[in-house]
Amino acid sequence: MASAGARTRAVAAEVVDAVVSAGQSLDAAIAAHEGKLPPGDRSLLRMLSYGVVRHQFRLQEWIDALVSRPFRKRDSVVNALLAVGLYQLRDTRIPDHAAVSQTVEATRALRRPQLAGVVNACLRRFGREDLASVPARSEASKWNHPAWLIERLRADWPDDAAAILTANNARAPMWLRVNTARQDVADYARRLADAGIGATSWDGVPGALRLAEPQSVDDLPGFADGDVSVQDAAAQVAGPWLMAAQPRRVLDACAAPGGKTGHLLELDPGIALTALDSDPERLGRVSENLARLGLDATIVAGDASKPEEWWDGKQFDAILLDAPCSATGVIRRHPDIKLLRRDADIDALRALQRRMIDALWPLLQPGGRLLYVTCSVLAAENDTLVKGFLETHDDAVEDTVLHNNNIRDVMRRKACGYQVLPGTAGVDGFFFACLVKKVS
Amino acid sequence: MVLRVAPEIMAKLKILEFPDPRLRKKAVPVESVNDELRTLIGDMFETMYDAPGIGLAATQVDVHKRLLVADVSPDKSEPHALINPVIVEKDGVTVTDEGCLSVPGYYEEVERAEQIRVRFLDRDGEEREMEATGLLAVCIQHEMDHLEGKLFVDYLSEAKRQRIRKKLEKERRHTAVVM
């Protein structure tokens, strides 16, 4: 009987190839392919796919050094398989002989048996010639990031670029948001401990718990009943910040998948909350999330940059604009961003963000607050954008008071707004700017 | 279990591939457990580990005797060699994605007993009984099918089996040209 290990490598190669050659997102590619494997093999599939995508630049440099000529386009999946093989040799505890034999055998499952010899020769040469200790030939492969992004990070963060790049390549911890309306954090931490799950709290965000090891949500006590949600601690900063002024009519623009929507309602179930998103399919996830938490919002499908298409004309006293962005602050969770984003996307995103904030501003009541949030670390989408907005809106002023003193240590003050850098205190990279509408 | 044969004299054997008609031969019982057979067992382990596989029947290396080897551990730590195996008890049902070294690259769901009790001769010719569950139970049943001339693709639909056969034949022609 054949070992199933070869097939897991083959499916990992298909996932990586879908991202690298077809531009599919890593999560979508895994969802599309993992059904080929029995459930027990899927965690290895995830580990291999994420690892390879995370280190793609360096792995490809090795492949280019090992093969005499590049693989033909129709054999791109074998290029991906070779990356899967090299990743196992370099970065995992899988014994070398198993990594090589399973990866070579995977050429059969990929219907490319004629390339088994090439894969075998390359994997064996990699170890023999100790390519791993040869210095990287480009900045891109040294840092496992595209050159354009390295350049932008160095320009925006001259002193922190190396730390950001390093943090982006680390695996992210799993953070929970305890529904503190139902129980306090210490109580929930005890329930986790009883279930054998280790967790630590963080002063920066009182409702957050960081798990010692990622878990399936099905294993989290009370998850199905809404006692707890999965959300990075940095994302948990937004809700309390916006709710500090006790607003009554609140708009959550770009709400899907509903993580922050639920948080706003947990903090005050009495608010009238409109959850807006342009993607009706993703709005379904908002409904699911709220149903799990036993909370309710008015869910609206609409474009945040075109309120005339959906707004009822009644102003809000608080708006959360968690704007679509480059997601360069969450690369550690979504390493495919490094392969899928292009430099030109940043300008397009900035234009969209500006259209949204401009369009939503009139919906805010005088005295009300708009919290602009991104999971980007690029100035173009963050402080530069907010500064440009403030310069053209006389009735807008930034409120620089942090609602919570404990996050002061991790918040970097920018020309406008605050930035949390990825990896600081184990959290994702986020930007926040709180804008208040002057009462004339 | 320590292999009785020194590694340097072990040899890798050629694995027959579907639809080779020799895979359809029914194996005959082993009459004497001797050094020649123990050498074959060592060679079969070597061939299986190299493939890489978790089980191999003698039929697959063109020896038509009732003998199989298996090791479902990730680190080659649980080798089993079963001579003249007979299943004396079966219990439960389990469905596993099976693959076969004689049908390379294909994996399909097959239903088998979840737990078995198997009687066999060990490498010293002693009669023994063993209880197996999970993957080992599935693997032993898969290998015992080989001894009857049966392959896991026989559990699939005729159309699916023909598709796999045609693809493998085509691949083999292609490989012959390239290599």
JSON list of N, CA and C in Angstrom, two decimals, chain A residues 2 19 108 202 232 260 413 417:
[
{"chain": "A", "resi": 2, "resn": "ALA", "atom": "N", "xyz": [0.51, 2.23, -0.80]},
{"chain": "A", "resi": 2, "resn": "ALA", "atom": "CA", "xyz": [1.33, 3.44, -0.88]},
{"chain": "A", "resi": 2, "resn": "ALA", "atom": "C", "xyz": [1.10, 4.30, 0.35]},
{"chain": "A", "resi": 19, "resn": "VAL", "atom": "N", "xyz": [-1.55, 29.62, -6.30]},
{"chain": "A", "resi": 19, "resn": "VAL", "atom": "CA", "xyz": [-1.23, 30.97, -5.83]},
{"chain": "A", "resi": 19, "resn": "VAL", "atom": "C", "xyz": [-0.19, 31.62, -6.75]},
{"chain": "A", "resi": 108, "resn": "ARG", "atom": "N", "xyz": [4.33, 11.35, -9.28]},
{"chain": "A", "resi": 108, "resn": "ARG", "atom": "CA", "xyz": [3.38, 10.38, -9.86]},
{"chain": "A", "resi": 108, "resn": "ARG", "atom": "C", "xyz": [1.95, 10.87, -9.66]},
{"chain": "A", "resi": 202, "resn": "TRP", "atom": "N", "xyz": [-3.31, 40.14, 27.96]},
{"chain": "A", "resi": 202, "resn": "TRP", "atom": "CA", "xyz": [-2.42, 41.26, 27.63]},
{"chain": "A", "resi": 202, "resn": "TRP", "atom": "C", "xyz": [-3.09, 42.54, 28.10]},
{"chain": "A", "resi": 232, "resn": "ASP", "atom": "N", "xyz": [-7.47, 39.07, 16.20]},
{"chain": "A", "resi": 232, "resn": "ASP", "atom": "CA", "xyz": [-6.17, 39.55, 16.67]},
{"chain": "A", "resi": 232, "resn": "ASP", "atom": "C", "xyz": [-6.38, 40.69, 17.68]},
{"chain": "A", "resi": 260, "resn": "LYS", "atom": "N", "xyz": [-15.33, 42.99, 13.92]},
{"chain": "A", "resi": 260, "resn": "LYS", "atom": "CA", "xyz": [-15.46, 44.23, 14.70]},
{"chain": "A", "resi": 260, "resn": "LYS", "atom": "C", "xyz": [-16.93, 44.57, 14.93]},
{"chain": "A", "resi": 413, "resn": "ARG", "atom": "N", "xyz": [3.12, 57.04, 17.38]},
{"chain": "A", "resi": 413, "resn": "ARG", "atom": "CA", "xyz": [2.45, 58.26, 16.94]},
{"chain": "A", "resi": 413, "resn": "ARG", "atom": "C", "xyz": [2.98, 58.64, 15.57]},
{"chain": "A", "resi": 417, "resn": "GLY", "atom": "N", "xyz": [-2.62, 60.06, 13.38]},
{"chain": "A", "resi": 417, "resn": "GLY", "atom": "CA", "xyz": [-2.98, 58.71, 13.76]},
{"chain": "A", "resi": 417, "resn": "GLY", "atom": "C", "xyz": [-1.86, 57.94, 14.46]}
]
